[in-house]
Amino acid sequence: MTTPPTYVRFQSPVPDRLGRRIGIFGLVNMLGNRQLLTADEEHFRRTTNAWYDSTYVNPASVDSTVYDPDINPHATAWFIPTAQHLMDPIPGYLAILAAHNLPCERYVSSDPGRIISKDAHQVVVIPHESETPDQPTTTMWLPPVPAS
């Protein structure tokens, strides 16, 4: 019998106002887009995001519907077990979130949901429905993006 793979995801432990659990990259990017990062944190974010962009394919560039909010409103990406090298920079992202008191947790699952996209590094899934999908116990809030 084959053991199913264990997928890994880093995300907010609480949903946003739309019921989504924002992933680690989205959380740090929200801080950066709101100009809340220090110069060192912003440098890390930009250079490490660029490394990720050059290292693996964004599923949305292959299929524009993957993260379409009308088609797949709660789609989430999970690292596959063999993508350990892609998780090496994660402690830097976690340090930024901790410095800003923004919670982010590591989740593991052998069955995170219905797979809608898969490549050598990740799967994108539609998560299994929670027991109370419309009743979050807490919501996440970030200040609005500053006007330019």
Tab-separated table of N, CA and C in Angstrom:
chain	number	residue	atom	x	y	z
A	1	MET	N	0.842	-1.186	0.000
A	1	MET	CA	0.000	0.000	0.000
A	1	MET	C	0.884	1.246	0.000
A	2	THR	N	0.572	2.195	-0.862
A	2	THR	CA	1.334	3.427	-0.982
A	2	THR	C	0.806	4.464	0.001
A	3	THR	N	1.735	5.112	0.692
A	3	THR	CA	1.364	6.190	1.605
A	3	THR	C	1.084	7.440	0.788
A	4	PRO	N	-0.061	8.109	1.038
A	4	PRO	CA	-0.339	9.338	0.279
A	4	PRO	C	0.662	10.433	0.638
A	5	PRO	N	0.960	11.322	-0.307
A	5	PRO	CA	1.899	12.412	-0.018
A	5	PRO	C	1.319	13.367	1.012
A	6	THR	N	2.194	14.002	1.745
A	6	THR	CA	1.768	15.002	2.715
A	6	THR	C	2.094	16.375	2.149
A	7	TYR	N	1.064	17.159	1.909
A	7	TYR	CA	1.211	18.502	1.375
A	7	TYR	C	1.387	19.483	2.528
A	8	VAL	N	2.038	20.625	2.254
A	8	VAL	CA	2.332	21.626	3.280
A	8	VAL	C	1.855	22.991	2.799
A	9	ARG	N	1.223	23.733	3.708
A	9	ARG	CA	0.769	25.087	3.409
A	9	ARG	C	0.984	25.950	4.641
A	10	PHE	N	1.381	27.198	4.411
A	10	PHE	CA	1.504	28.198	5.468
A	10	PHE	C	0.426	29.240	5.195
A	11	GLN	N	-0.448	29.468	6.190
A	11	GLN	CA	-1.576	30.380	5.973
A	11	GLN	C	-2.039	30.980	7.283
A	12	SER	N	-2.876	31.991	7.143
A	12	SER	CA	-3.492	32.611	8.300
A	12	SER	C	-4.388	31.588	8.994
A	13	PRO	N	-4.350	31.537	10.325
A	13	PRO	CA	-5.235	30.617	11.029
A	13	PRO	C	-6.687	31.100	11.062
A	14	VAL	N	-6.904	32.348	10.646
A	14	VAL	CA	-8.262	32.895	10.638
A	14	VAL	C	-8.608	33.391	9.234
A	15	PRO	N	-9.859	33.296	8.858
A	15	PRO	CA	-10.250	33.760	7.519
A	15	PRO	C	-10.344	35.279	7.442
A	16	ASP	N	-10.205	35.784	6.211
A	16	ASP	CA	-10.433	37.210	5.994
A	16	ASP	C	-11.941	37.431	5.875
A	17	ARG	N	-12.342	38.638	5.529
A	17	ARG	CA	-13.779	38.959	5.484
A	17	ARG	C	-14.533	38.181	4.416
A	18	LEU	N	-13.814	37.596	3.446
A	18	LEU	CA	-14.448	36.798	2.406
A	18	LEU	C	-14.385	35.300	2.703
A	19	GLY	N	-13.870	34.951	3.883
A	19	GLY	CA	-13.792	33.558	4.278
A	19	GLY	C	-12.562	32.827	3.778
A	20	ARG	N	-11.596	33.570	3.201
A	20	ARG	CA	-10.370	32.944	2.690
A	20	ARG	C	-9.290	32.950	3.766
A	21	ARG	N	-8.483	31.921	3.762
A	21	ARG	CA	-7.318	31.877	4.651
A	21	ARG	C	-6.109	32.221	3.777
A	22	ILE	N	-5.637	33.432	3.936
A	22	ILE	CA	-4.583	33.970	3.083
A	22	ILE	C	-3.268	33.238	3.364
A	23	GLY	N	-2.567	32.874	2.295
A	23	GLY	CA	-1.296	32.184	2.421
A	23	GLY	C	-0.169	33.115	2.815
A	24	ILE	N	0.958	32.522	3.156
A	24	ILE	CA	2.114	33.257	3.678
A	24	ILE	C	2.598	34.348	2.727
A	25	PHE	N	2.629	34.050	1.426
A	25	PHE	CA	3.103	35.058	0.474
A	25	PHE	C	2.110	36.210	0.381
A	26	GLY	N	0.832	35.897	0.363
A	26	GLY	CA	-0.192	36.936	0.330
A	26	GLY	C	-0.158	37.816	1.564
A	27	LEU	N	0.074	37.208	2.729
A	27	LEU	CA	0.138	37.987	3.969
A	27	LEU	C	1.301	38.980	3.938
A	28	VAL	N	2.488	38.500	3.559
A	28	VAL	CA	3.645	39.395	3.508
A	28	VAL	C	3.462	40.436	2.407
A	29	ASN	N	2.907	40.038	1.267
A	29	ASN	CA	2.679	41.001	0.188
A	29	ASN	C	1.675	42.069	0.599
A	30	MET	N	0.674	41.707	1.392
A	30	MET	CA	-0.278	42.717	1.869
A	30	MET	C	0.433	43.755	2.733
A	31	LEU	N	1.336	43.315	3.597
A	31	LEU	CA	2.096	44.264	4.408
A	31	LEU	C	2.952	45.166	3.523
A	32	GLY	N	3.611	44.564	2.525
A	32	GLY	CA	4.447	45.340	1.615
A	32	GLY	C	3.642	46.330	0.797
A	33	ASN	N	2.498	45.895	0.289
A	33	ASN	CA	1.655	46.784	-0.517
A	33	ASN	C	1.093	47.940	0.303
A	34	ARG	N	1.006	47.754	1.607
A	34	ARG	CA	0.533	48.816	2.496
A	34	ARG	C	1.696	49.634	3.067
A	35	GLN	N	2.905	49.375	2.569
A	35	GLN	CA	4.113	50.091	2.975
A	35	GLN	C	4.357	50.004	4.475
A	36	LEU	N	4.105	48.819	5.046
A	36	LEU	CA	4.274	48.610	6.475
A	36	LEU	C	5.569	47.874	6.813
A	37	LEU	N	6.353	47.507	5.799
A	37	LEU	CA	7.592	46.771	6.038
A	37	LEU	C	8.771	47.713	6.215
A	38	THR	N	9.761	47.262	6.995
A	38	THR	CA	11.011	48.014	7.096
A	38	THR	C	11.741	47.879	5.763
A	39	ALA	N	12.785	48.653	5.577
A	39	ALA	CA	13.567	48.566	4.336
A	39	ALA	C	14.157	47.165	4.162
A	40	ASP	N	14.667	46.567	5.227
A	40	ASP	CA	15.228	45.207	5.139
A	40	ASP	C	14.152	44.179	4.818
A	41	GLU	N	12.979	44.312	5.458
A	41	GLU	CA	11.881	43.382	5.189
A	41	GLU	C	11.411	43.498	3.741
A	42	GLU	N	11.319	44.731	3.251
A	42	GLU	CA	10.887	44.947	1.860
A	42	GLU	C	11.917	44.377	0.891
A	43	HIS	N	13.181	44.533	1.193
A	43	HIS	CA	14.234	43.967	0.342
A	43	HIS	C	14.108	42.434	0.302
A	44	PHE	N	13.922	41.826	1.466
A	44	PHE	CA	13.733	40.372	1.516
A	44	PHE	C	12.521	39.964	0.685
A	45	ARG	N	11.419	40.666	0.884
A	45	ARG	CA	10.180	40.332	0.167
A	45	ARG	C	10.399	40.400	-1.342
A	46	ARG	N	10.962	41.493	-1.813
A	46	ARG	CA	11.139	41.668	-3.260
A	46	ARG	C	12.120	40.654	-3.855
A	47	THR	N	13.262	40.473	-3.203
A	47	THR	CA	14.258	39.562	-3.777
A	47	THR	C	13.811	38.109	-3.677
A	48	THR	N	13.183	37.738	-2.575
A	48	THR	CA	12.752	36.347	-2.421
A	48	THR	C	11.547	36.058	-3.298
A	49	ASN	N	10.619	37.002	-3.417
A	49	ASN	CA	9.502	36.811	-4.349
A	49	ASN	C	10.025	36.645	-5.779
A	50	ALA	N	11.032	37.429	-6.145
A	50	ALA	CA	11.618	37.318	-7.490
A	50	ALA	C	12.259	35.942	-7.679
A	51	TRP	N	12.912	35.442	-6.639
A	51	TRP	CA	13.498	34.093	-6.715
A	51	TRP	C	12.403	33.051	-6.939
A	52	TYR	N	11.308	33.160	-6.178
A	52	TYR	CA	10.191	32.221	-6.369
A	52	TYR	C	9.638	32.333	-7.792
A	53	ASP	N	9.451	33.555	-8.270
A	53	ASP	CA	8.898	33.743	-9.619
A	53	ASP	C	9.783	33.101	-10.683
A	54	SER	N	11.099	33.108	-10.456
A	54	SER	CA	11.996	32.515	-11.451
A	54	SER	C	12.199	31.018	-11.239
A	55	THR	N	11.795	30.506	-10.067
A	55	THR	CA	12.034	29.102	-9.727
A	55	THR	C	10.859	28.203	-10.072
A	56	TYR	N	9.645	28.680	-9.924
A	56	TYR	CA	8.497	27.835	-10.232
A	56	TYR	C	7.404	28.625	-10.933
A	57	VAL	N	6.548	27.886	-11.597
A	57	VAL	CA	5.489	28.477	-12.412
A	57	VAL	C	4.304	28.860	-11.534
A	58	ASN	N	3.799	30.050	-11.747
A	58	ASN	CA	2.564	30.471	-11.098
A	58	ASN	C	1.419	29.736	-11.800
A	59	PRO	N	0.625	28.946	-11.076
A	59	PRO	CA	-0.453	28.197	-11.726
A	59	PRO	C	-1.405	29.073	-12.538
A	60	ALA	N	-1.591	30.316	-12.126
A	60	ALA	CA	-2.488	31.220	-12.852
A	60	ALA	C	-1.942	31.590	-14.221
A	61	SER	N	-0.625	31.466	-14.425
A	61	SER	CA	-0.069	31.757	-15.749
A	61	SER	C	-0.326	30.610	-16.724
A	62	VAL	N	-0.638	29.443	-16.194
A	62	VAL	CA	-0.962	28.277	-17.023
A	62	VAL	C	-2.467	28.194	-17.262
A	63	ASP	N	-3.240	28.514	-16.217
A	63	ASP	CA	-4.701	28.462	-16.294
A	63	ASP	C	-5.251	29.660	-15.525
A	64	SER	N	-5.733	30.644	-16.226
A	64	SER	CA	-6.191	31.886	-15.595
A	64	SER	C	-7.392	31.693	-14.673
A	65	THR	N	-8.074	30.560	-14.748
A	65	THR	CA	-9.243	30.339	-13.897
A	65	THR	C	-8.898	29.753	-12.531
A	66	VAL	N	-7.646	29.328	-12.344
A	66	VAL	CA	-7.276	28.653	-11.095
A	66	VAL	C	-7.651	29.490	-9.877
A	67	TYR	N	-7.293	30.760	-9.860
A	67	TYR	CA	-7.594	31.621	-8.715
A	67	TYR	C	-8.737	32.598	-9.000
A	68	ASP	N	-9.505	32.352	-10.045
A	68	ASP	CA	-10.638	33.226	-10.370
A	68	ASP	C	-11.639	33.178	-9.210
A	69	PRO	N	-11.935	34.327	-8.596
A	69	PRO	CA	-12.819	34.318	-7.425
A	69	PRO	C	-14.251	33.874	-7.722
A	70	ASP	N	-14.676	33.972	-8.979
A	70	ASP	CA	-16.026	33.515	-9.315
A	70	ASP	C	-16.068	32.011	-9.570
A	71	ILE	N	-14.970	31.450	-10.043
A	71	ILE	CA	-14.926	30.026	-10.377
A	71	ILE	C	-14.376	29.197	-9.220
A	72	ASN	N	-13.282	29.647	-8.634
A	72	ASN	CA	-12.618	28.920	-7.539
A	72	ASN	C	-12.312	29.881	-6.392
A	73	PRO	N	-13.343	30.368	-5.688
A	73	PRO	CA	-13.145	31.437	-4.714
A	73	PRO	C	-12.217	31.094	-3.546
A	74	HIS	N	-12.053	29.838	-3.216
A	74	HIS	CA	-11.223	29.477	-2.060
A	74	HIS	C	-10.035	28.615	-2.455
A	75	ALA	N	-9.611	28.685	-3.710
A	75	ALA	CA	-8.476	27.882	-4.170
A	75	ALA	C	-7.224	28.235	-3.379
A	76	THR	N	-6.490	27.214	-2.976
A	76	THR	CA	-5.265	27.405	-2.208
A	76	THR	C	-4.164	26.513	-2.760
A	77	ALA	N	-2.940	27.013	-2.688
A	77	ALA	CA	-1.774	26.251	-3.156
A	77	ALA	C	-1.077	25.601	-1.967
A	78	TRP	N	-0.632	24.380	-2.186
A	78	TRP	CA	0.098	23.603	-1.178
A	78	TRP	C	1.387	23.107	-1.807
A	79	PHE	N	2.491	23.184	-1.067
A	79	PHE	CA	3.743	22.597	-1.520
A	79	PHE	C	3.617	21.074	-1.516
A	80	ILE	N	4.230	20.422	-2.517
A	80	ILE	CA	4.290	18.966	-2.491
A	80	ILE	C	5.539	18.571	-1.706
A	81	PRO	N	5.588	17.338	-1.184
A	81	PRO	CA	6.702	16.939	-0.301
A	81	PRO	C	8.091	17.083	-0.916
A	82	THR	N	8.231	16.907	-2.206
A	82	THR	CA	9.555	16.989	-2.833
A	82	THR	C	10.006	18.429	-3.084
A	83	ALA	N	9.203	19.399	-2.720
A	83	ALA	CA	9.547	20.807	-2.949
A	83	ALA	C	10.205	21.432	-1.723
A	84	GLN	N	10.926	20.649	-0.957
A	84	GLN	CA	11.554	21.154	0.271
A	84	GLN	C	12.418	22.386	0.009
A	85	HIS	N	13.140	22.408	-1.110
A	85	HIS	CA	13.998	23.561	-1.415
A	85	HIS	C	13.194	24.854	-1.559
A	86	LEU	N	11.923	24.739	-1.923
A	86	LEU	CA	11.086	25.933	-2.044
A	86	LEU	C	10.605	26.425	-0.679
A	87	MET	N	10.745	25.596	0.333
A	87	MET	CA	10.344	26.006	1.679
A	87	MET	C	11.512	26.597	2.471
A	88	ASP	N	12.717	26.533	1.925
A	88	ASP	CA	13.886	27.052	2.641
A	88	ASP	C	13.759	28.537	3.027
A	89	PRO	N	13.204	29.417	2.171
A	89	PRO	CA	13.069	30.828	2.552
A	89	PRO	C	11.909	31.120	3.511
A	90	ILE	N	11.056	30.146	3.781
A	90	ILE	CA	9.849	30.381	4.585
A	90	ILE	C	10.153	31.013	5.949
A	91	PRO	N	11.213	30.608	6.664
A	91	PRO	CA	11.473	31.262	7.961
A	91	PRO	C	11.624	32.782	7.863
A	92	GLY	N	12.139	33.293	6.759
A	92	GLY	CA	12.238	34.746	6.587
A	92	GLY	C	10.872	35.407	6.495
A	93	TYR	N	9.948	34.770	5.782
A	93	TYR	CA	8.583	35.285	5.697
A	93	TYR	C	7.905	35.217	7.069
A	94	LEU	N	8.106	34.103	7.771
A	94	LEU	CA	7.504	33.957	9.100
A	94	LEU	C	8.047	35.012	10.068
A	95	ALA	N	9.335	35.330	9.966
A	95	ALA	CA	9.924	36.352	10.836
A	95	ALA	C	9.290	37.717	10.582
A	96	ILE	N	9.040	38.028	9.325
A	96	ILE	CA	8.383	39.305	8.995
A	96	ILE	C	6.984	39.342	9.604
A	97	LEU	N	6.234	38.273	9.419
A	97	LEU	CA	4.866	38.240	9.960
A	97	LEU	C	4.876	38.332	11.481
A	98	ALA	N	5.808	37.644	12.134
A	98	ALA	CA	5.899	37.703	13.599
A	98	ALA	C	6.232	39.124	14.062
A	99	ALA	N	7.114	39.804	13.339
A	99	ALA	CA	7.488	41.170	13.704
A	99	ALA	C	6.299	42.125	13.623
A	100	HIS	N	5.306	41.762	12.797
A	100	HIS	CA	4.118	42.603	12.626
A	100	HIS	C	2.890	42.010	13.329
A	101	ASN	N	3.129	41.022	14.181
A	101	ASN	CA	2.053	40.371	14.945
A	101	ASN	C	0.939	39.840	14.057
A	102	LEU	N	1.309	39.328	12.899
A	102	LEU	CA	0.340	38.759	11.972
A	102	LEU	C	0.512	37.238	12.002
A	103	PRO	N	-0.475	36.511	12.515
A	103	PRO	CA	-0.312	35.065	12.673
A	103	PRO	C	-0.290	34.314	11.345
A	104	CYS	N	0.543	33.292	11.310
A	104	CYS	CA	0.643	32.406	10.160
A	104	CYS	C	1.042	31.042	10.710
A	105	GLU	N	0.345	30.013	10.275
A	105	GLU	CA	0.607	28.677	10.787
A	105	GLU	C	0.911	27.713	9.664
A	106	ARG	N	1.635	26.653	10.012
A	106	ARG	CA	1.977	25.582	9.068
A	106	ARG	C	0.894	24.517	9.168
A	107	TYR	N	0.370	24.122	8.021
A	107	TYR	CA	-0.638	23.073	7.947
A	107	TYR	C	-0.100	21.946	7.083
A	108	VAL	N	-0.388	20.723	7.454
A	108	VAL	CA	-0.012	19.564	6.650
A	108	VAL	C	-1.261	18.712	6.446
A	109	SER	N	-1.351	18.095	5.270
A	109	SER	CA	-2.504	17.257	4.973
A	109	SER	C	-2.153	16.304	3.841
A	110	SER	N	-2.670	15.111	3.941
A	110	SER	CA	-2.537	14.182	2.823
A	110	SER	C	-3.720	14.342	1.870
A	111	ASP	N	-4.723	15.124	2.284
A	111	ASP	CA	-5.910	15.344	1.460
A	111	ASP	C	-6.449	16.757	1.705
A	112	PRO	N	-5.759	17.793	1.173
A	112	PRO	CA	-6.181	19.163	1.449
A	112	PRO	C	-7.418	19.620	0.683
A	113	GLY	N	-7.854	18.846	-0.305
A	113	GLY	CA	-9.034	19.228	-1.081
A	113	GLY	C	-8.986	18.623	-2.473
A	114	ARG	N	-9.914	19.086	-3.306
A	114	ARG	CA	-9.987	18.600	-4.687
A	114	ARG	C	-8.929	19.320	-5.514
A	115	ILE	N	-8.013	18.556	-6.089
A	115	ILE	CA	-6.917	19.142	-6.861
A	115	ILE	C	-7.430	19.683	-8.193
A	116	ILE	N	-7.150	20.970	-8.445
A	116	ILE	CA	-7.546	21.590	-9.717
A	116	ILE	C	-6.339	21.946	-10.574
A	117	SER	N	-5.144	21.901	-9.977
A	117	SER	CA	-3.919	22.177	-10.710
A	117	SER	C	-2.782	21.475	-9.987
A	118	LYS	N	-1.825	20.951	-10.752
A	118	LYS	CA	-0.690	20.262	-10.140
A	118	LYS	C	0.520	20.426	-11.036
A	119	ASP	N	1.675	20.681	-10.407
A	119	ASP	CA	2.938	20.683	-11.145
A	119	ASP	C	3.986	20.016	-10.261
A	120	ALA	N	5.234	20.149	-10.610
A	120	ALA	CA	6.305	19.469	-9.895
A	120	ALA	C	6.540	20.009	-8.486
A	121	HIS	N	5.958	21.175	-8.166
A	121	HIS	CA	6.249	21.808	-6.887
A	121	HIS	C	5.040	22.012	-5.983
A	122	GLN	N	3.861	22.026	-6.567
A	122	GLN	CA	2.683	22.379	-5.779
A	122	GLN	C	1.414	21.803	-6.366
A	123	VAL	N	0.386	21.802	-5.537
A	123	VAL	CA	-0.966	21.520	-6.008
A	123	VAL	C	-1.816	22.717	-5.614
A	124	VAL	N	-2.814	23.006	-6.411
A	124	VAL	CA	-3.825	23.993	-6.050
A	124	VAL	C	-5.106	23.204	-5.862
A	125	VAL	N	-5.754	23.446	-4.739
A	125	VAL	CA	-6.947	22.674	-4.399
A	125	VAL	C	-8.115	23.583	-4.065
A	126	ILE	N	-9.286	23.008	-4.191
A	126	ILE	CA	-10.484	23.598	-3.603
A	126	ILE	C	-10.628	22.870	-2.270
A	127	PRO	N	-10.461	23.592	-1.154
A	127	PRO	CA	-10.487	22.922	0.150
A	127	PRO	C	-11.826	22.230	0.407
A	128	HIS	N	-11.748	21.182	1.220
A	128	HIS	CA	-12.972	20.535	1.672
A	128	HIS	C	-13.752	21.557	2.481
A	129	GLU	N	-15.063	21.485	2.423
A	129	GLU	CA	-15.877	22.448	3.164
A	129	GLU	C	-15.683	22.268	4.655
A	130	SER	N	-15.592	23.387	5.349
A	130	SER	CA	-15.491	23.319	6.801
A	130	SER	C	-16.873	23.057	7.375
A	131	GLU	N	-16.903	22.751	8.647
A	131	GLU	CA	-18.181	22.449	9.287
A	131	GLU	C	-19.083	23.676	9.352
A	132	THR	N	-18.488	24.861	9.467
A	132	THR	CA	-19.266	26.098	9.536
A	132	THR	C	-18.648	27.124	8.593
A	133	PRO	N	-18.770	26.936	7.275
A	133	PRO	CA	-18.062	27.810	6.337
A	133	PRO	C	-18.476	29.270	6.383
A	134	ASP	N	-19.676	29.568	6.806
A	134	ASP	CA	-20.134	30.954	6.806
A	134	ASP	C	-20.073	31.601	8.184
A	135	GLN	N	-19.452	30.923	9.144
A	135	GLN	CA	-19.426	31.457	10.494
A	135	GLN	C	-18.012	31.484	11.057
A	136	PRO	N	-17.143	32.349	10.511
A	136	PRO	CA	-15.799	32.420	11.094
A	136	PRO	C	-15.882	32.912	12.525
A	137	THR	N	-14.990	32.411	13.372
A	137	THR	CA	-14.987	32.836	14.767
A	137	THR	C	-14.194	34.123	14.952
A	138	THR	N	-13.273	34.399	14.036
A	138	THR	CA	-12.429	35.590	14.092
A	138	THR	C	-12.143	36.003	12.664
A	139	THR	N	-11.930	37.276	12.442
A	139	THR	CA	-11.521	37.702	11.112
A	139	THR	C	-10.227	38.479	11.201
A	140	MET	N	-9.499	38.498	10.108
A	140	MET	CA	-8.223	39.189	10.039
A	140	MET	C	-8.462	40.580	9.476
A	141	TRP	N	-7.726	41.556	9.996
A	141	TRP	CA	-7.847	42.919	9.497
A	141	TRP	C	-6.470	43.504	9.303
A	142	LEU	N	-6.275	44.174	8.187
A	142	LEU	CA	-5.063	44.958	7.928
A	142	LEU	C	-5.510	46.354	7.550
A	143	PRO	N	-4.691	47.358	7.848
A	143	PRO	CA	-5.068	48.718	7.457
A	143	PRO	C	-5.146	48.844	5.934
A	144	PRO	N	-5.924	49.782	5.434
A	144	PRO	CA	-6.066	49.954	3.983
A	144	PRO	C	-4.754	50.358	3.322
A	145	VAL	N	-4.679	50.138	2.038
A	145	VAL	CA	-3.509	50.550	1.263
A	145	VAL	C	-3.476	52.063	1.249
A	146	PRO	N	-2.308	52.672	1.548
A	146	PRO	CA	-2.241	54.135	1.548
A	146	PRO	C	-2.469	54.701	0.148
A	147	ALA	N	-3.088	55.861	0.110
A	147	ALA	CA	-3.322	56.531	-1.185
A	147	ALA	C	-1.995	56.982	-1.761
A	148	SER	N	-1.843	56.863	-3.074
A	148	SER	CA	-0.581	57.296	-3.706
A	148	SER	C	-0.581	58.754	-3.988
